Amino acid sequence: MSLIELIAGVEAREATLTVFDPRADTADTLAGHFADRNVRVVDGSADEGPEGYAVLSRDGEFVTAVAVEDLLPGYDGGTTDGDSEPDISGDPGPSRVGEPVLDHLDETMFTSYSRADMVAASREIEDRAWRVGTGELHAGFQTLEVLTGEANTYDRLGEKDDLDVHAYATAEGDSPDADHYTVHIGRTAEIRETWFVAYDGGGYDDAKCALLAEERAPGEFYGFWSYDPETVDTIIEYLRERYQSSEATDGDDGATA
């Protein structure tokens, strides 16, 4: 499965949060909070039974159910005429809204990330690898020109004795001096079109994380975050098999498309 296919596979695994609530706008409010998650929020209706709850499902199968008041801190549970927002007192912050279902969403989808957004997201994973200090870090920069701009950061990461750092790029621009990490030049379209950073956790499943995105328009990236150990392992195993079987200095595995 290629990197592009991995993105498509996560996209296809979209979950559904069905909201059973007397408030006409609760589903819209939750949809706004879950906009960067791989979940679709819809209104539900039941002929009888309780109201004010939501059901998370994937591929038609039940995952979990939770009260709306637990999803929206400060929600008062009353009905409205459909013109006002649910009463959310104070500023709970994005980490609190929707918290009961977040653990069931292994991947976080995003759209239209800019290059600045991608750099900021990449820093989170690089920082985790730096703090743990062991294992493998794999990062794709699209081109050698982009990699050169990050050369100092990756040389510093590679100075960690127990952290094995690998960078991937197409042969556009000059290769930087890489004293403490390995550069793989992949002559494939997916290396040119994707941006990724994946850390294997250094032996700790809880530390595994990955960012994988496709540039679908100039400077705009679509992809996902993942803290799911199986997903992270899949990305890293693919990179090893596809791009590390050849000489690290040129990375030419014979593919040109």
PDB file of C-alpha atoms in Angstrom, residues 22-244:
ATOM      1  CA  PRO A  22     -33.987  18.236  20.945  1.00  0.00           C
ATOM      2  CA  ARG A  23     -31.807  21.232  20.059  1.00  0.00           C
ATOM      3  CA  ALA A  24     -31.940  21.884  16.338  1.00  0.00           C
ATOM      4  CA  ASP A  25     -28.377  23.183  16.169  1.00  0.00           C
ATOM      5  CA  THR A  26     -26.485  20.757  18.410  1.00  0.00           C
ATOM      6  CA  ALA A  27     -25.278  18.623  15.504  1.00  0.00           C
ATOM      7  CA  ASP A  28     -23.992  21.713  13.678  1.00  0.00           C
ATOM      8  CA  THR A  29     -22.165  22.867  16.800  1.00  0.00           C
ATOM      9  CA  LEU A  30     -20.514  19.480  17.245  1.00  0.00           C
ATOM     10  CA  ALA A  31     -19.660  19.342  13.538  1.00  0.00           C
ATOM     11  CA  GLY A  32     -17.735  22.582  13.976  1.00  0.00           C
ATOM     12  CA  HIS A  33     -15.748  21.156  16.875  1.00  0.00           C
ATOM     13  CA  PHE A  34     -14.980  17.945  14.965  1.00  0.00           C
ATOM     14  CA  ALA A  35     -14.139  19.713  11.690  1.00  0.00           C
ATOM     15  CA  ASP A  36     -10.528  18.486  11.777  1.00  0.00           C
ATOM     16  CA  ARG A  37     -11.450  14.952  12.755  1.00  0.00           C
ATOM     17  CA  ASN A  38     -12.267  12.062  10.485  1.00  0.00           C
ATOM     18  CA  VAL A  39     -15.890  12.040  11.604  1.00  0.00           C
ATOM     19  CA  ARG A  40     -19.180  13.112  10.013  1.00  0.00           C
ATOM     20  CA  VAL A  41     -21.804  14.559  12.372  1.00  0.00           C
ATOM     21  CA  VAL A  42     -25.485  14.033  11.518  1.00  0.00           C
ATOM     22  CA  ASP A  43     -28.857  14.536  13.191  1.00  0.00           C
ATOM     23  CA  GLY A  44     -30.690  11.436  14.353  1.00  0.00           C
ATOM     24  CA  SER A  45     -34.254  10.834  15.419  1.00  0.00           C
ATOM     25  CA  ALA A  46     -35.948   8.182  17.506  1.00  0.00           C
ATOM     26  CA  ASP A  47     -39.675   7.537  17.918  1.00  0.00           C
ATOM     27  CA  GLU A  48     -39.217   6.961  21.630  1.00  0.00           C
ATOM     28  CA  GLY A  49     -36.539   6.712  24.279  1.00  0.00           C
ATOM     29  CA  PRO A  50     -34.031   9.177  25.725  1.00  0.00           C
ATOM     30  CA  GLU A  51     -32.753  12.314  24.048  1.00  0.00           C
ATOM     31  CA  GLY A  52     -29.584  14.339  24.472  1.00  0.00           C
ATOM     32  CA  TYR A  53     -27.071  11.686  23.459  1.00  0.00           C
ATOM     33  CA  ALA A  54     -24.858  10.796  20.511  1.00  0.00           C
ATOM     34  CA  VAL A  55     -23.764   7.490  18.976  1.00  0.00           C
ATOM     35  CA  LEU A  56     -20.384   7.009  17.306  1.00  0.00           C
ATOM     36  CA  SER A  57     -20.251   4.331  14.603  1.00  0.00           C
ATOM     37  CA  ARG A  58     -17.851   3.231  11.885  1.00  0.00           C
ATOM     38  CA  ASP A  59     -18.800   1.164   8.841  1.00  0.00           C
ATOM     39  CA  GLY A  60     -22.287   0.815  10.318  1.00  0.00           C
ATOM     40  CA  GLU A  61     -20.997  -0.754  13.535  1.00  0.00           C
ATOM     41  CA  PHE A  62     -21.509   0.713  16.995  1.00  0.00           C
ATOM     42  CA  VAL A  63     -18.394   2.161  18.648  1.00  0.00           C
ATOM     43  CA  THR A  64     -19.615   4.134  21.653  1.00  0.00           C
ATOM     44  CA  ALA A  65     -22.477   6.278  22.957  1.00  0.00           C
ATOM     45  CA  VAL A  66     -22.204   9.405  25.098  1.00  0.00           C
ATOM     46  CA  ALA A  67     -24.455  12.084  26.557  1.00  0.00           C
ATOM     47  CA  VAL A  68     -24.410  15.397  24.696  1.00  0.00           C
ATOM     48  CA  GLU A  69     -23.754  17.207  27.974  1.00  0.00           C
ATOM     49  CA  ASP A  70     -20.511  15.219  28.245  1.00  0.00           C
ATOM     50  CA  LEU A  71     -19.516  16.231  24.712  1.00  0.00           C
ATOM     51  CA  LEU A  72     -20.308  19.927  25.216  1.00  0.00           C
ATOM     52  CA  PRO A  73     -19.279  21.129  28.691  1.00  0.00           C
ATOM     53  CA  GLY A  74     -21.845  23.613  29.995  1.00  0.00           C
ATOM     54  CA  TYR A  75     -24.627  22.270  27.778  1.00  0.00           C
ATOM     55  CA  ASP A  76     -27.899  22.785  29.670  1.00  0.00           C
ATOM     56  CA  GLY A  77     -29.968  20.059  28.001  1.00  0.00           C
ATOM     57  CA  GLY A  78     -32.958  22.257  27.209  1.00  0.00           C
ATOM     58  CA  THR A  79     -34.750  22.806  23.930  1.00  0.00           C
ATOM     59  CA  THR A  80     -34.520  25.918  21.806  1.00  0.00           C
ATOM     60  CA  ASP A  81     -36.266  27.394  18.797  1.00  0.00           C
ATOM     61  CA  GLY A  82     -33.313  26.428  16.623  1.00  0.00           C
ATOM     62  CA  ASP A  83     -31.897  29.955  16.379  1.00  0.00           C
ATOM     63  CA  SER A  84     -29.523  29.968  19.351  1.00  0.00           C
ATOM     64  CA  GLU A  85     -26.346  28.118  20.152  1.00  0.00           C
ATOM     65  CA  PRO A  86     -26.168  25.513  22.940  1.00  0.00           C
ATOM     66  CA  ASP A  87     -25.175  27.130  26.227  1.00  0.00           C
ATOM     67  CA  ILE A  88     -21.461  26.452  26.615  1.00  0.00           C
ATOM     68  CA  SER A  89     -20.281  28.418  29.637  1.00  0.00           C
ATOM     69  CA  GLY A  90     -16.742  29.713  29.807  1.00  0.00           C
ATOM     70  CA  ASP A  91     -14.030  28.614  27.428  1.00  0.00           C
ATOM     71  CA  PRO A  92     -13.557  24.851  27.826  1.00  0.00           C
ATOM     72  CA  GLY A  93     -10.829  24.697  25.174  1.00  0.00           C
ATOM     73  CA  PRO A  94     -10.578  22.288  22.229  1.00  0.00           C
ATOM     74  CA  SER A  95      -9.173  19.458  24.323  1.00  0.00           C
ATOM     75  CA  ARG A  96     -12.396  19.264  26.392  1.00  0.00           C
ATOM     76  CA  VAL A  97     -15.108  19.554  23.770  1.00  0.00           C
ATOM     77  CA  GLY A  98     -15.856  16.095  22.421  1.00  0.00           C
ATOM     78  CA  GLU A  99     -13.353  14.448  24.740  1.00  0.00           C
ATOM     79  CA  PRO A 100     -15.433  11.263  25.387  1.00  0.00           C
ATOM     80  CA  VAL A 101     -15.195  10.227  21.715  1.00  0.00           C
ATOM     81  CA  LEU A 102     -11.687  11.444  20.849  1.00  0.00           C
ATOM     82  CA  ASP A 103     -10.037   8.277  22.147  1.00  0.00           C
ATOM     83  CA  HIS A 104     -12.079   6.305  19.616  1.00  0.00           C
ATOM     84  CA  LEU A 105     -10.764   8.338  16.666  1.00  0.00           C
ATOM     85  CA  ASP A 106      -7.282   6.984  15.889  1.00  0.00           C
ATOM     86  CA  GLU A 107      -6.611   9.430  13.069  1.00  0.00           C
ATOM     87  CA  THR A 108      -7.178  13.165  12.752  1.00  0.00           C
ATOM     88  CA  MET A 109      -7.899  14.295   9.213  1.00  0.00           C
ATOM     89  CA  PHE A 110      -7.079  17.803   8.042  1.00  0.00           C
ATOM     90  CA  THR A 111      -7.574  19.773   4.839  1.00  0.00           C
ATOM     91  CA  SER A 112      -5.871  22.772   3.248  1.00  0.00           C
ATOM     92  CA  TYR A 113      -2.885  22.830   5.589  1.00  0.00           C
ATOM     93  CA  SER A 114      -0.307  25.342   4.403  1.00  0.00           C
ATOM     94  CA  ARG A 115       3.427  24.688   4.422  1.00  0.00           C
ATOM     95  CA  ALA A 116       3.633  26.677   7.654  1.00  0.00           C
ATOM     96  CA  ASP A 117       0.960  24.418   9.178  1.00  0.00           C
ATOM     97  CA  MET A 118       2.863  21.332   8.063  1.00  0.00           C
ATOM     98  CA  VAL A 119       6.115  22.592   9.585  1.00  0.00           C
ATOM     99  CA  ALA A 120       4.363  23.325  12.890  1.00  0.00           C
ATOM    100  CA  ALA A 121       2.748  19.872  12.916  1.00  0.00           C
ATOM    101  CA  SER A 122       6.049  18.200  12.057  1.00  0.00           C
ATOM    102  CA  ARG A 123       7.731  19.928  14.996  1.00  0.00           C
ATOM    103  CA  GLU A 124       5.417  18.122  17.413  1.00  0.00           C
ATOM    104  CA  ILE A 125       6.647  14.733  16.233  1.00  0.00           C
ATOM    105  CA  GLU A 126      10.278  15.797  15.974  1.00  0.00           C
ATOM    106  CA  ASP A 127      10.096  17.093  19.537  1.00  0.00           C
ATOM    107  CA  ARG A 128       8.691  13.786  20.763  1.00  0.00           C
ATOM    108  CA  ALA A 129      11.512  11.878  19.066  1.00  0.00           C
ATOM    109  CA  TRP A 130      14.044  14.276  20.616  1.00  0.00           C
ATOM    110  CA  ARG A 131      12.605  13.858  24.115  1.00  0.00           C
ATOM    111  CA  VAL A 132      12.431  10.049  23.968  1.00  0.00           C
ATOM    112  CA  GLY A 133      15.838   9.982  22.297  1.00  0.00           C
ATOM    113  CA  THR A 134      15.707   6.421  20.938  1.00  0.00           C
ATOM    114  CA  GLY A 135      14.190   4.589  17.972  1.00  0.00           C
ATOM    115  CA  GLU A 136      13.693   5.731  14.380  1.00  0.00           C
ATOM    116  CA  LEU A 137      12.463   8.990  12.897  1.00  0.00           C
ATOM    117  CA  HIS A 138      11.477   9.083   9.209  1.00  0.00           C
ATOM    118  CA  ALA A 139      10.660  12.344   7.432  1.00  0.00           C
ATOM    119  CA  GLY A 140       9.790  13.193   3.831  1.00  0.00           C
ATOM    120  CA  PHE A 141      10.598  16.664   2.523  1.00  0.00           C
ATOM    121  CA  GLN A 142       9.434  16.349  -1.106  1.00  0.00           C
ATOM    122  CA  THR A 143      12.655  17.868  -2.506  1.00  0.00           C
ATOM    123  CA  LEU A 144      16.311  18.240  -1.519  1.00  0.00           C
ATOM    124  CA  GLU A 145      15.791  21.993  -1.644  1.00  0.00           C
ATOM    125  CA  VAL A 146      13.216  21.769   1.168  1.00  0.00           C
ATOM    126  CA  LEU A 147      15.392  19.333   3.115  1.00  0.00           C
ATOM    127  CA  THR A 148      18.322  21.747   2.949  1.00  0.00           C
ATOM    128  CA  GLY A 149      16.252  24.300   4.838  1.00  0.00           C
ATOM    129  CA  GLU A 150      15.760  21.758   7.642  1.00  0.00           C
ATOM    130  CA  ALA A 151      19.298  20.365   7.584  1.00  0.00           C
ATOM    131  CA  ASN A 152      20.371  21.891  10.903  1.00  0.00           C
ATOM    132  CA  THR A 153      17.293  20.573  12.710  1.00  0.00           C
ATOM    133  CA  TYR A 154      17.794  17.047  11.406  1.00  0.00           C
ATOM    134  CA  ASP A 155      21.517  17.065  11.995  1.00  0.00           C
ATOM    135  CA  ARG A 156      20.797  17.956  15.621  1.00  0.00           C
ATOM    136  CA  LEU A 157      18.199  15.196  15.903  1.00  0.00           C
ATOM    137  CA  GLY A 158      20.663  12.731  14.405  1.00  0.00           C
ATOM    138  CA  GLU A 159      23.247  13.601  17.043  1.00  0.00           C
ATOM    139  CA  LYS A 160      21.206  11.573  19.511  1.00  0.00           C
ATOM    140  CA  ASP A 161      23.240   8.360  19.742  1.00  0.00           C
ATOM    141  CA  ASP A 162      20.220   6.069  19.958  1.00  0.00           C
ATOM    142  CA  LEU A 163      17.973   7.901  17.468  1.00  0.00           C
ATOM    143  CA  ASP A 164      18.231   6.698  13.853  1.00  0.00           C
ATOM    144  CA  VAL A 165      17.086   9.521  11.550  1.00  0.00           C
ATOM    145  CA  HIS A 166      16.113   9.088   7.881  1.00  0.00           C
ATOM    146  CA  ALA A 167      15.165  11.851   5.432  1.00  0.00           C
ATOM    147  CA  TYR A 168      13.510  11.315   2.030  1.00  0.00           C
ATOM    148  CA  ALA A 169      13.424  13.677  -0.957  1.00  0.00           C
ATOM    149  CA  THR A 170      13.466  13.844  -4.730  1.00  0.00           C
ATOM    150  CA  ALA A 171      16.582  15.078  -6.508  1.00  0.00           C
ATOM    151  CA  GLU A 172      15.527  18.708  -6.864  1.00  0.00           C
ATOM    152  CA  GLY A 173      18.216  20.960  -5.418  1.00  0.00           C
ATOM    153  CA  ASP A 174      21.566  20.180  -3.834  1.00  0.00           C
ATOM    154  CA  SER A 175      21.885  17.492  -1.200  1.00  0.00           C
ATOM    155  CA  PRO A 176      22.787  18.961   2.207  1.00  0.00           C
ATOM    156  CA  ASP A 177      25.683  17.783   4.303  1.00  0.00           C
ATOM    157  CA  ALA A 178      24.111  15.040   6.412  1.00  0.00           C
ATOM    158  CA  ASP A 179      26.652  14.080   9.034  1.00  0.00           C
ATOM    159  CA  HIS A 180      24.242  12.530  11.518  1.00  0.00           C
ATOM    160  CA  TYR A 181      21.277  11.297   9.473  1.00  0.00           C
ATOM    161  CA  THR A 182      20.660   9.325   6.286  1.00  0.00           C
ATOM    162  CA  VAL A 183      19.265  10.872   3.105  1.00  0.00           C
ATOM    163  CA  HIS A 184      17.240   8.698   0.720  1.00  0.00           C
ATOM    164  CA  ILE A 185      16.594  10.155  -2.731  1.00  0.00           C
ATOM    165  CA  GLY A 186      13.421   8.535  -4.034  1.00  0.00           C
ATOM    166  CA  ARG A 187      12.647   8.956  -7.712  1.00  0.00           C
ATOM    167  CA  THR A 188       8.909   8.441  -7.333  1.00  0.00           C
ATOM    168  CA  ALA A 189       5.900  10.717  -7.620  1.00  0.00           C
ATOM    169  CA  GLU A 190       4.749   9.941  -4.083  1.00  0.00           C
ATOM    170  CA  ILE A 191       7.966  11.283  -2.545  1.00  0.00           C
ATOM    171  CA  ARG A 192       7.503  14.502  -4.518  1.00  0.00           C
ATOM    172  CA  GLU A 193       3.809  14.789  -3.650  1.00  0.00           C
ATOM    173  CA  THR A 194       3.735  13.793   0.026  1.00  0.00           C
ATOM    174  CA  TRP A 195       5.000  15.246   3.277  1.00  0.00           C
ATOM    175  CA  PHE A 196       5.440  12.873   6.202  1.00  0.00           C
ATOM    176  CA  VAL A 197       7.049  12.524   9.599  1.00  0.00           C
ATOM    177  CA  ALA A 198       6.815   9.201  11.450  1.00  0.00           C
ATOM    178  CA  TYR A 199       8.360   8.215  14.772  1.00  0.00           C
ATOM    179  CA  ASP A 200       8.440   4.585  15.890  1.00  0.00           C
ATOM    180  CA  GLY A 201       8.256   5.429  19.585  1.00  0.00           C
ATOM    181  CA  GLY A 202      11.654   4.073  20.551  1.00  0.00           C
ATOM    182  CA  GLY A 203      10.093   0.907  21.921  1.00  0.00           C
ATOM    183  CA  TYR A 204       7.036   2.592  23.460  1.00  0.00           C
ATOM    184  CA  ASP A 205       3.701   2.192  21.675  1.00  0.00           C
ATOM    185  CA  ASP A 206       2.327   5.251  23.462  1.00  0.00           C
ATOM    186  CA  ALA A 207       5.081   7.388  21.901  1.00  0.00           C
ATOM    187  CA  LYS A 208       4.390   6.317  18.308  1.00  0.00           C
ATOM    188  CA  CYS A 209       3.007   9.045  16.071  1.00  0.00           C
ATOM    189  CA  ALA A 210       2.909  10.002  12.419  1.00  0.00           C
ATOM    190  CA  LEU A 211       1.875  12.795  10.093  1.00  0.00           C
ATOM    191  CA  LEU A 212       1.166  11.988   6.449  1.00  0.00           C
ATOM    192  CA  ALA A 213      -0.221  14.386   3.845  1.00  0.00           C
ATOM    193  CA  GLU A 214      -0.572  14.778   0.092  1.00  0.00           C
ATOM    194  CA  GLU A 215      -0.106  18.113  -1.674  1.00  0.00           C
ATOM    195  CA  ARG A 216      -3.335  18.220  -3.674  1.00  0.00           C
ATOM    196  CA  ALA A 217      -2.955  21.856  -4.727  1.00  0.00           C
ATOM    197  CA  PRO A 218       0.127  24.071  -4.700  1.00  0.00           C
ATOM    198  CA  GLY A 219       0.967  24.712  -1.046  1.00  0.00           C
ATOM    199  CA  GLU A 220      -2.164  22.946   0.251  1.00  0.00           C
ATOM    200  CA  PHE A 221      -1.923  19.594   2.025  1.00  0.00           C
ATOM    201  CA  TYR A 222      -4.569  16.996   2.831  1.00  0.00           C
ATOM    202  CA  GLY A 223      -3.818  14.163   5.201  1.00  0.00           C
ATOM    203  CA  PHE A 224      -3.916  12.897   8.759  1.00  0.00           C
ATOM    204  CA  TRP A 225      -2.264  12.669  12.136  1.00  0.00           C
ATOM    205  CA  SER A 226      -2.148   9.248  13.776  1.00  0.00           C
ATOM    206  CA  TYR A 227      -1.240   7.960  17.215  1.00  0.00           C
ATOM    207  CA  ASP A 228      -2.366   4.445  16.338  1.00  0.00           C
ATOM    208  CA  PRO A 229       0.661   2.112  16.693  1.00  0.00           C
ATOM    209  CA  GLU A 230      -0.458  -0.131  13.819  1.00  0.00           C
ATOM    210  CA  THR A 231      -0.833   2.806  11.425  1.00  0.00           C
ATOM    211  CA  VAL A 232       2.571   4.225  12.403  1.00  0.00           C
ATOM    212  CA  ASP A 233       4.200   0.814  11.968  1.00  0.00           C
ATOM    213  CA  THR A 234       2.612   0.436   8.527  1.00  0.00           C
ATOM    214  CA  ILE A 235       4.038   3.768   7.336  1.00  0.00           C
ATOM    215  CA  ILE A 236       7.547   3.039   8.607  1.00  0.00           C
ATOM    216  CA  GLU A 237       7.617  -0.540   7.307  1.00  0.00           C
ATOM    217  CA  TYR A 238       6.551   0.711   3.873  1.00  0.00           C
ATOM    218  CA  LEU A 239       9.322   3.317   3.817  1.00  0.00           C
ATOM    219  CA  ARG A 240      11.920   0.734   4.813  1.00  0.00           C
ATOM    220  CA  GLU A 241      10.855  -1.756   2.156  1.00  0.00           C
ATOM    221  CA  ARG A 242      10.319   0.765  -0.639  1.00  0.00           C
ATOM    222  CA  TYR A 243      13.167   3.209  -0.225  1.00  0.00           C
ATOM    223  CA  GLN A 244      15.880   1.703   1.961  1.00  0.00           C
TER     224      GLN A 244
END
